[in-house]
Coordinates of N, CA and C in Angstrom, one line a residue:
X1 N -58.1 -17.2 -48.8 CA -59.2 -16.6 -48.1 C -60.5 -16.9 -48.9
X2 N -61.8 -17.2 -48.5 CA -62.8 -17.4 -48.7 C -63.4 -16.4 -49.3
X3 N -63.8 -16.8 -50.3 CA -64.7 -15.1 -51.3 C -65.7 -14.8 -50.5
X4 N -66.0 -13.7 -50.6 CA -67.4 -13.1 -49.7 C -68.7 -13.5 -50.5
X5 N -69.9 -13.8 -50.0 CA -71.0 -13.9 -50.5 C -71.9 -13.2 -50.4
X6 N -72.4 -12.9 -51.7 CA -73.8 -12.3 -51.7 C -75.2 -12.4 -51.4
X7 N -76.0 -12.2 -50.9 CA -77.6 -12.8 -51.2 C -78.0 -11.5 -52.6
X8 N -78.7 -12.1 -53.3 CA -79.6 -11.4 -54.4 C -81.1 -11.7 -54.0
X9 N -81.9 -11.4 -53.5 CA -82.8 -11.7 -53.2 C -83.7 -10.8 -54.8
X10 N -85.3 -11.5 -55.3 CA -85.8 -10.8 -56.0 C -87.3 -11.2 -55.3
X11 N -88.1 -9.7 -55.5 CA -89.4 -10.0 -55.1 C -90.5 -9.9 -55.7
X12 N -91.6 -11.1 -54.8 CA -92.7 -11.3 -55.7 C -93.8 -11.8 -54.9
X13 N -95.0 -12.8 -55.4 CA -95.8 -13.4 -55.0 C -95.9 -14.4 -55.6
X14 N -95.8 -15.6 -54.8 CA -95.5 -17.1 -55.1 C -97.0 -17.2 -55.9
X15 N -97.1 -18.4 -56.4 CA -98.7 -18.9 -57.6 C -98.9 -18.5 -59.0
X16 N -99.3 -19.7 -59.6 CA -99.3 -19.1 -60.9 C -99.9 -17.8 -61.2
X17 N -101.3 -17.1 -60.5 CA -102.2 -16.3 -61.1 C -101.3 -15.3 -60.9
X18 N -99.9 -15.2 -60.1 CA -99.2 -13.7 -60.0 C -98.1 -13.6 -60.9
X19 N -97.8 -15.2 -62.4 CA -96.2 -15.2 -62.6 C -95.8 -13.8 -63.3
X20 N -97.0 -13.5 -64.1 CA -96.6 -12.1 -64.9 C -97.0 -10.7 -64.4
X21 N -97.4 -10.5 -62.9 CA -98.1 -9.5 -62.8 C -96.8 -8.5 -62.5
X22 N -97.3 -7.2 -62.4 CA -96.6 -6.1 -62.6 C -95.7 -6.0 -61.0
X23 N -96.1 -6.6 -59.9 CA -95.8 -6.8 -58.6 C -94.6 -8.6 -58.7
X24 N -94.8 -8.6 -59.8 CA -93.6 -9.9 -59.6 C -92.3 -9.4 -60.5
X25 N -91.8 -8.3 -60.6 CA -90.6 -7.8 -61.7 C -89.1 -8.5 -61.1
X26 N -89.0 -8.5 -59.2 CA -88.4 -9.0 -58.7 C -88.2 -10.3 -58.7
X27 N -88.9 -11.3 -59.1 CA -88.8 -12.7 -59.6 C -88.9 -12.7 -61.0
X28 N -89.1 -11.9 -61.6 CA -88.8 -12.2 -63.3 C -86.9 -11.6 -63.6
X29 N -86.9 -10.1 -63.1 CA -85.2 -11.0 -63.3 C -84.3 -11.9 -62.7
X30 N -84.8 -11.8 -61.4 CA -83.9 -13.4 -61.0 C -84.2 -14.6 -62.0
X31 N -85.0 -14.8 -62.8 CA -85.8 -15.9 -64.1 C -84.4 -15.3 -65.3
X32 N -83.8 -14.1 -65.2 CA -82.6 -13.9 -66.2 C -81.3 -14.0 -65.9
X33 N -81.4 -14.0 -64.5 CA -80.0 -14.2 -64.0 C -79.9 -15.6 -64.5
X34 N -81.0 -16.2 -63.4 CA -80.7 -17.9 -63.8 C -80.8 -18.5 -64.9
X35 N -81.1 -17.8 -66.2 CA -80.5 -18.3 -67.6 C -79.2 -17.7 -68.0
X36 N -79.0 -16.7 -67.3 CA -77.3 -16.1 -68.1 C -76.8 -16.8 -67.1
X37 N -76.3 -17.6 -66.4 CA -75.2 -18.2 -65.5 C -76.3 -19.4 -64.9
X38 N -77.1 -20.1 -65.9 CA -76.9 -21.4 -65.6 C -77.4 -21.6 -63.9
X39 N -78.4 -21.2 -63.3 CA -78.4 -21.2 -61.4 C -79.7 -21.4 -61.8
X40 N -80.2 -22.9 -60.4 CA -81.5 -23.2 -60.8 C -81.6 -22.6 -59.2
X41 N -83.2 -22.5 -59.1 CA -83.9 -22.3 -58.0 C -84.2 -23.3 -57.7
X42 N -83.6 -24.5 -56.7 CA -84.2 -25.2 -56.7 C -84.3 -26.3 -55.2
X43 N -83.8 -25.4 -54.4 CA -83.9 -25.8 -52.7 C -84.7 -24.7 -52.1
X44 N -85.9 -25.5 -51.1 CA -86.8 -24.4 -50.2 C -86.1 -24.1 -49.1
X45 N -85.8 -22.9 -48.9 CA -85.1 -22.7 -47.5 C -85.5 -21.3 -47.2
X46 N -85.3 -21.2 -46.0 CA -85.5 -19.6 -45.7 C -87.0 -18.6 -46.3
X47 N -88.2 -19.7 -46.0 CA -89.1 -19.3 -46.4 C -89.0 -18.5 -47.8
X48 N -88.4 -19.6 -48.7 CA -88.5 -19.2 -50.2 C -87.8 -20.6 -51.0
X49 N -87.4 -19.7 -52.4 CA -86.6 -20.9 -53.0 C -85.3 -19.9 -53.4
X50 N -84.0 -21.0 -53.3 CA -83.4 -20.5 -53.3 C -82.4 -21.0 -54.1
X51 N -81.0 -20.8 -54.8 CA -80.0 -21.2 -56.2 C -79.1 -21.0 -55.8
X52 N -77.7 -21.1 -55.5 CA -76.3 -21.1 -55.4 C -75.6 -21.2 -57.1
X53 N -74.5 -19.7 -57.1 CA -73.9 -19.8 -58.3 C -72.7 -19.0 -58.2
X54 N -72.4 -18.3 -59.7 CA -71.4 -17.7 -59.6 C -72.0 -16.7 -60.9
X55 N -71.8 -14.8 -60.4 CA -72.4 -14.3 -60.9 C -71.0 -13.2 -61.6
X56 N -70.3 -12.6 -62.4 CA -69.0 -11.9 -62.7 C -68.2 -12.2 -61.5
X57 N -68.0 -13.5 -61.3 CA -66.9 -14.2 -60.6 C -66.8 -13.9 -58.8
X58 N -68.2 -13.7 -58.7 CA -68.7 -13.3 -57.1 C -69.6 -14.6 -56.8
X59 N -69.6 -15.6 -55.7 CA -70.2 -16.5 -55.6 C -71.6 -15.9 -54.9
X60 N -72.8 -16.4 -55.1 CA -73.8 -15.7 -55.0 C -74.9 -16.7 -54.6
X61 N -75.6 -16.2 -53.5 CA -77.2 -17.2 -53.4 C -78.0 -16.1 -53.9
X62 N -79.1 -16.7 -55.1 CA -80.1 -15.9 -55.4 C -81.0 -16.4 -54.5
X63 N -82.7 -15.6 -54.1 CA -83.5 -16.0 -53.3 C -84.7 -15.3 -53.7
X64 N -85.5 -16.4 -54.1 CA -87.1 -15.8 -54.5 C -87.8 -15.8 -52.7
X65 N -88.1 -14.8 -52.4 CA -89.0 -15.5 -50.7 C -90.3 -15.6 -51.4
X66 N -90.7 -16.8 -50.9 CA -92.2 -17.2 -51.0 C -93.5 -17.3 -50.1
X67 N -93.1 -16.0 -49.0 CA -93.8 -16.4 -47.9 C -95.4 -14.7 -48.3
X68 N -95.2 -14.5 -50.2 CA -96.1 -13.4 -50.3 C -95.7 -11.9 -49.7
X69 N -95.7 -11.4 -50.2 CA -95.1 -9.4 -50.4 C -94.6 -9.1 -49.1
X70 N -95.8 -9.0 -48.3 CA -95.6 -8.3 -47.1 C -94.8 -9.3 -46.3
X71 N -94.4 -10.4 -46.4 CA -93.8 -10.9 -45.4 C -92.2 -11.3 -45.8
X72 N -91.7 -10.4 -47.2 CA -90.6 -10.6 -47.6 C -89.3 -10.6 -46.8
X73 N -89.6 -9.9 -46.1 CA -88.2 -10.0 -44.6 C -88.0 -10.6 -44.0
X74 N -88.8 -11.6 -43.7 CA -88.5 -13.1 -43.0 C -87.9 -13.5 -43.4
X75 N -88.1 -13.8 -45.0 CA -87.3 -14.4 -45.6 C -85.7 -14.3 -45.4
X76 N -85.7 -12.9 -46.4 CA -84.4 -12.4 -46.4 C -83.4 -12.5 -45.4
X77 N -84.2 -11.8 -43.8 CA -83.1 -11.8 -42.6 C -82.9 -12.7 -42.7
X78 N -83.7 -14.6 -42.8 CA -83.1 -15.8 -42.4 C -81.7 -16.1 -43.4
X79 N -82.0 -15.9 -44.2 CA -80.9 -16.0 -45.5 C -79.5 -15.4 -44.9
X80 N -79.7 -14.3 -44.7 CA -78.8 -13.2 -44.7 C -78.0 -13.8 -42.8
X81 N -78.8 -14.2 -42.1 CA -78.2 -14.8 -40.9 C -77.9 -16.5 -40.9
X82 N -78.3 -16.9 -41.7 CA -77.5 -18.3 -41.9 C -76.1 -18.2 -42.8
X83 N -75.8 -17.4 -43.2 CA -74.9 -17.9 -44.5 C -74.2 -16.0 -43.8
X84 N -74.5 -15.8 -43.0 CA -73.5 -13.9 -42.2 C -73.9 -13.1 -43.4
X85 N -74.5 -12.9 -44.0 CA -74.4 -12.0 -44.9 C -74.6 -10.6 -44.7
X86 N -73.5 -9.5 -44.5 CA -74.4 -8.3 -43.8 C -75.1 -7.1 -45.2
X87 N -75.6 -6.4 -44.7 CA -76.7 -5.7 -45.3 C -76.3 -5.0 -46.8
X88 N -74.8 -4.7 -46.8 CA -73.6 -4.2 -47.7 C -73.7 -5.4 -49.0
X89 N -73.7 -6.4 -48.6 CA -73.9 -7.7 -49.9 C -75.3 -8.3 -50.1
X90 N -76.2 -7.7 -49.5 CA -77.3 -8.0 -49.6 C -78.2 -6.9 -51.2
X91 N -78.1 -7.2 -52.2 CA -78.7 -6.8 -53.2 C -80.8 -7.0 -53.4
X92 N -81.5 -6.4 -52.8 CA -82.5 -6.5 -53.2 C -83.3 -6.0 -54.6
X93 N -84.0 -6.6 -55.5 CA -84.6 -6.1 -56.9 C -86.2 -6.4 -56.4
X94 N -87.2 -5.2 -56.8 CA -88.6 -5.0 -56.8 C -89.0 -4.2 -57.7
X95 N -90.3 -4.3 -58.1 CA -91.1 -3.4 -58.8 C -91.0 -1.6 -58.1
X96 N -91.2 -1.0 -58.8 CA -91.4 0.6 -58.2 C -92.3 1.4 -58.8
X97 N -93.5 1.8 -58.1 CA -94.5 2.5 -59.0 C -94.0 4.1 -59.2
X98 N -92.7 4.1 -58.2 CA -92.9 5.6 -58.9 C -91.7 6.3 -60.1
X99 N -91.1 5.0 -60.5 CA -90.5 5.1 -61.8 C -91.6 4.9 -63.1
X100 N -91.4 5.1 -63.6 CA -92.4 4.8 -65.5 C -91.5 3.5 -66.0
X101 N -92.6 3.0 -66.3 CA -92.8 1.6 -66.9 C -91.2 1.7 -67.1
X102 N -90.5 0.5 -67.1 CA -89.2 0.0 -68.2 C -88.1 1.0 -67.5
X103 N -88.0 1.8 -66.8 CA -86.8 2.2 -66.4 C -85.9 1.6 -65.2
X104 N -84.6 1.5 -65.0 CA -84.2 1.0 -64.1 C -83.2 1.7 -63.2
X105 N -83.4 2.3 -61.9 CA -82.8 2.9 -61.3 C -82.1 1.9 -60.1
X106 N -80.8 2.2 -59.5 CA -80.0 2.0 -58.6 C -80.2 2.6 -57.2
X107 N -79.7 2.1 -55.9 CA -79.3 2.9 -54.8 C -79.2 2.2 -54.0
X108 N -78.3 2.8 -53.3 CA -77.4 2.6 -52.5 C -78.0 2.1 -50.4
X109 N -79.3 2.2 -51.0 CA -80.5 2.4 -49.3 C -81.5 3.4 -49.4
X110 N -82.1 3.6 -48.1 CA -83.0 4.6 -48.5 C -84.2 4.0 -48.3
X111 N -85.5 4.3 -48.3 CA -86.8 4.4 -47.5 C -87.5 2.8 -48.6
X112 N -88.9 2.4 -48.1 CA -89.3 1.2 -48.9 C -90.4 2.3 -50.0
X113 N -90.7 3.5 -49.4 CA -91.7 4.2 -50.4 C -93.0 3.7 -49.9
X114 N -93.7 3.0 -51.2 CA -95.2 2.5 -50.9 C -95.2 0.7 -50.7
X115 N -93.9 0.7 -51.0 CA -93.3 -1.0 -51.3 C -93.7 -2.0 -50.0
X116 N -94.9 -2.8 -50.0 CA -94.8 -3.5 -48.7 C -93.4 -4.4 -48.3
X117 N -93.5 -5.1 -49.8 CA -92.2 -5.7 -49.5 C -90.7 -5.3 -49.0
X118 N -90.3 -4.5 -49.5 CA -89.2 -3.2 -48.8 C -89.5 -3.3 -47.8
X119 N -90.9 -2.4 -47.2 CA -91.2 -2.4 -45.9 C -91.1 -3.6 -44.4
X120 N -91.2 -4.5 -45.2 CA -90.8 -6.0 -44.5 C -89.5 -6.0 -44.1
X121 N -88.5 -5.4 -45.4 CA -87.4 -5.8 -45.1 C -86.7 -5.0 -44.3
X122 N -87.0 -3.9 -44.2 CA -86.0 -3.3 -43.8 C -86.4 -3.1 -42.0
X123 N -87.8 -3.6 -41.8 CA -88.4 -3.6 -40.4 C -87.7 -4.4 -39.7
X124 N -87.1 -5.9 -40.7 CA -86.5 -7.5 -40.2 C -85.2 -6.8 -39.7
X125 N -84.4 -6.1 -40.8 CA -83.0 -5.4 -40.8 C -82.7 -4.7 -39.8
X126 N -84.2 -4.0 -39.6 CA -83.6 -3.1 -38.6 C -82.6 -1.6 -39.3
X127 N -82.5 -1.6 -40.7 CA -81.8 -0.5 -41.2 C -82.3 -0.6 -42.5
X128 N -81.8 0.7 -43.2 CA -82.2 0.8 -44.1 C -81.2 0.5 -45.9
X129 N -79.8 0.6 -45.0 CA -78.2 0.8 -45.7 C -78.2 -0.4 -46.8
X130 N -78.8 -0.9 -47.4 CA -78.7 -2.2 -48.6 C -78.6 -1.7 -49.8
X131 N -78.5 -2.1 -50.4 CA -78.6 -2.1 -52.2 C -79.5 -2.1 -52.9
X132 N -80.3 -1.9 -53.8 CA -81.2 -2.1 -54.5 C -81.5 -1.5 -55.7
X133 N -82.6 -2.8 -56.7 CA -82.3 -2.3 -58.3 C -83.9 -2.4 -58.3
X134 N -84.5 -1.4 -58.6 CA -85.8 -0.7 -58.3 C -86.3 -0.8 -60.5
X135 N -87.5 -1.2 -60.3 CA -87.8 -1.8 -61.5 C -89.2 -1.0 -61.8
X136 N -88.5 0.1 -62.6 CA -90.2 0.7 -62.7 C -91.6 0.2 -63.2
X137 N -92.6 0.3 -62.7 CA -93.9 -0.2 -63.1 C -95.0 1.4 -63.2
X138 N -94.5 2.7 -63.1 CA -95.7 3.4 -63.0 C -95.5 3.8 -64.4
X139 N -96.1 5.1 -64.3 CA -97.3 5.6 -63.7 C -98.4 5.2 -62.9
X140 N -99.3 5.1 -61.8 CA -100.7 4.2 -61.5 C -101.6 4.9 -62.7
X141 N -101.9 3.7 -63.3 CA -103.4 4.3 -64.3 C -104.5 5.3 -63.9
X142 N -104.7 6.4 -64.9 CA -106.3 6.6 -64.0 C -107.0 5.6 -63.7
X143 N -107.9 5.7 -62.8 CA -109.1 4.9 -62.4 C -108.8 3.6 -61.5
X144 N -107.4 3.5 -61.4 CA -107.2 1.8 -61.0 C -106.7 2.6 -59.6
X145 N -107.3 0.9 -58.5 CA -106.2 1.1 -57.2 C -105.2 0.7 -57.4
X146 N -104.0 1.0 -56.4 CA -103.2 0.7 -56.5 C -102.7 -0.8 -56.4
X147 N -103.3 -1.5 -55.2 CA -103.3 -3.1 -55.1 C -103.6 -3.9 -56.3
X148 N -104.8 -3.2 -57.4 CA -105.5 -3.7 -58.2 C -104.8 -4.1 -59.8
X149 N -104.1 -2.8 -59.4 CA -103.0 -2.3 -60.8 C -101.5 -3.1 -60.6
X150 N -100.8 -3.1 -59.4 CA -100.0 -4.3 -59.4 C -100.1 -5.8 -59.2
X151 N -101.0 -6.0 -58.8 CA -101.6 -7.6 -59.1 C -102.1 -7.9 -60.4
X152 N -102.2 -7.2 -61.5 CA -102.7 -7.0 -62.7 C -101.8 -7.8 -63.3
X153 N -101.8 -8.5 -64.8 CA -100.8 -8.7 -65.3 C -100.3 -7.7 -66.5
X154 N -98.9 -8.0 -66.7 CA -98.5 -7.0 -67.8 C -98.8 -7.1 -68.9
X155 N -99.7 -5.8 -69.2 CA -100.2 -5.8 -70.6 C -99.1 -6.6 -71.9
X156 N -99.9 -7.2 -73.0 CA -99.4 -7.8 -74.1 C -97.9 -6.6 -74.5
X157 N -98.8 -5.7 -74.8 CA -97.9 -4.1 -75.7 C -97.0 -3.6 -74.6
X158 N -96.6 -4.2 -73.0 CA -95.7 -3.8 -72.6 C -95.0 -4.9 -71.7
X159 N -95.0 -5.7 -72.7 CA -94.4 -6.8 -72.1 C -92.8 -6.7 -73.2
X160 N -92.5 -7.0 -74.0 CA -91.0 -6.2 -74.2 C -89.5 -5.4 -74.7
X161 N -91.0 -4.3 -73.8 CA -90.5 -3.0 -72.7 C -89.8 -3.5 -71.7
X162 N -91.3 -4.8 -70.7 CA -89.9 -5.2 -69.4 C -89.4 -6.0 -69.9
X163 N -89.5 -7.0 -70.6 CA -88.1 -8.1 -70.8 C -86.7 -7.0 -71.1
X164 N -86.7 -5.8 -71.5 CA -85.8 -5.4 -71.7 C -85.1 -5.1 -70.5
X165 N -85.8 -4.1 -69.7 CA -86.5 -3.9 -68.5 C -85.4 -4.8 -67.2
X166 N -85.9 -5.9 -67.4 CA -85.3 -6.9 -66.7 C -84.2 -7.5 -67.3
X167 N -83.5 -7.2 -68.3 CA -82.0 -7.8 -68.6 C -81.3 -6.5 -68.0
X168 N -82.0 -4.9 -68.0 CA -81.2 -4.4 -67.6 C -80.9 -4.1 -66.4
X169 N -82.0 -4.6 -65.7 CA -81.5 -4.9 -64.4 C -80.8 -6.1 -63.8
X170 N -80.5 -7.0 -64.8 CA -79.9 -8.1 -64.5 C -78.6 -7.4 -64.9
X171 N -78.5 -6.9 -65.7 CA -76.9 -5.6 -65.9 C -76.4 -5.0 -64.6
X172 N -77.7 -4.4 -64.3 CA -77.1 -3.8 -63.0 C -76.8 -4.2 -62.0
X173 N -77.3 -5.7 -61.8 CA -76.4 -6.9 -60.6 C -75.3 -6.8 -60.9
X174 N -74.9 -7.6 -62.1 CA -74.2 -7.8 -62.3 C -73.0 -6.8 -62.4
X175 N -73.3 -5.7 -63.1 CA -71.9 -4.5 -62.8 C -72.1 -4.6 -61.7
X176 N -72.7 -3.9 -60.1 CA -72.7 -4.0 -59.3 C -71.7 -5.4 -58.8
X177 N -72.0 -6.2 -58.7 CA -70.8 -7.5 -58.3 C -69.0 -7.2 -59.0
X178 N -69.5 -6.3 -60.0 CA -68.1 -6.8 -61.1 C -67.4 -5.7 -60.3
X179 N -68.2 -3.9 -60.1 CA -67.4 -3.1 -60.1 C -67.9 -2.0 -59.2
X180 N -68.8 -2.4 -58.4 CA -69.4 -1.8 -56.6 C -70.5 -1.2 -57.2
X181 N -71.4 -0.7 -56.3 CA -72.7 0.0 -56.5 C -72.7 1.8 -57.2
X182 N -71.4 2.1 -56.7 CA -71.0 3.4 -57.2 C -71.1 3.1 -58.8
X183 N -70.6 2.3 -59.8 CA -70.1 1.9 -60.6 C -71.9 1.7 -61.5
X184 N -72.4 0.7 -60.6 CA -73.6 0.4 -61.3 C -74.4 1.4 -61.4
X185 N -74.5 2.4 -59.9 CA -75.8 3.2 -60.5 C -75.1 4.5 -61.6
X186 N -74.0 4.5 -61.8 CA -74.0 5.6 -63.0 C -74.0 5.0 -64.1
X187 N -73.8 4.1 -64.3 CA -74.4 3.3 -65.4 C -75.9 2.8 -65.7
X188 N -76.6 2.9 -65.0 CA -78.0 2.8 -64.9 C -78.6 4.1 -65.1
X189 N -77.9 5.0 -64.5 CA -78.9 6.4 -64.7 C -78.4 7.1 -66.2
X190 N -76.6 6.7 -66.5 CA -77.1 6.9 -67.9 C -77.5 6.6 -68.3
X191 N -78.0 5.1 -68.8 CA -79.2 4.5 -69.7 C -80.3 5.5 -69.9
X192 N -80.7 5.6 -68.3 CA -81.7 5.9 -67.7 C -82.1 7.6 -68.8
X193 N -81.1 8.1 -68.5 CA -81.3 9.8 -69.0 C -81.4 9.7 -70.6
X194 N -80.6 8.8 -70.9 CA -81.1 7.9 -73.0 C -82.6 8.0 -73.1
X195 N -83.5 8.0 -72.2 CA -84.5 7.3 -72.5 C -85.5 8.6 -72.4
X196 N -84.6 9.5 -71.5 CA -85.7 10.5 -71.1 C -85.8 11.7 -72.3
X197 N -87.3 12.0 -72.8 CA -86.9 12.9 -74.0 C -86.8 13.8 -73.7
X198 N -86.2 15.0 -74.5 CA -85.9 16.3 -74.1 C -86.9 17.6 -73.4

């Protein structure tokens, strides 16, 4: 029998002037998957770029979409309808302003928030039922907008915070593939409660 496949999609904004900004966390761990398991990005398809691999022994297409934030669902549904992928093996990773800097939370579905990108997706989907590893970026600063503050790049002094940030959400793919989503997010939110002071 044929293994089931994944899509991992991670989100961002294609161009150099966005590679470090705080709205690209989604394409910086896919940048750590594809060094722990060897997977290049390196075919345009499905209005992005896209890697074929093998992730804790689950064959996997990762998929940066490059069609810019708000139009992330194009992407994804094409992915996800060429290769059948239903919404259950569809893993999405994004920035989230309303976690604090460096934490990484799990879930199971559930609304996009303020997320244009989310918002894309789940309009394409048509549902909301997917996966996803939510990459904190808040607090919003005093004084900053919001567009202004995630197009921003990440400060020197918290830069790594996310490289951490983003291995640990490349953890949480990964348990997630090894051992279901049940499995990943309690492993995530313990980290998660380590971090929180008393």
């Amino acid at each position: 029998m044929e293994q089931e496949l994944w899509l991992i999609a991670g989100l961002g904004n294609p161009g150099r002037q966005y590679e470090k900004t705080w709205h690209n966390c989604g394409y910086l761990v896919l940048e750590v998957l594809c060094q722990r398991y060897q997977i290049a990005l390196n075919k345009i398809r499905f209005k992005g770029l896209t890697g074929q691999g093998t992730i804790a022994g689950r064959k996997v297409i990762l998929l940066q979409p490059t069609t810019f934030m708000n139009l992330s669902g194009e992407s994804v549904r094409e992915a996800m309808a060429f290769y059948k992928i239903p919404p259950q093996r569809t893993l999405v990773i994004y920035d989230d302003l309303d976690l604090p800097a460096g934490q990484i939370r799990m879930r199971p579905g559930g609304g996009a928030g303020t997320h244009n990108g989310m918002r894309s997706i789940i309009s394409q989907m048509g549902r909301q039922d997917f996966p996803r590893v939510r990459v904190g970026i808040g607090p919003l600063p005093a004084n900053w907008e919001l567009v202004s503050y995630v197009l921003s790049d990440i400060p020197q002094d918290q830069q790594q915070q996310m490289f951490e940030a983003f291995s640990q959400a490349s953890d949480a793919v990964e348990k997630t593939l090894r051992d279901g989503i049940e499995a990943a997010m309690n492993q995530a939110n313990q980290k998660r409660e380590r971090h929180v002071p008393e």
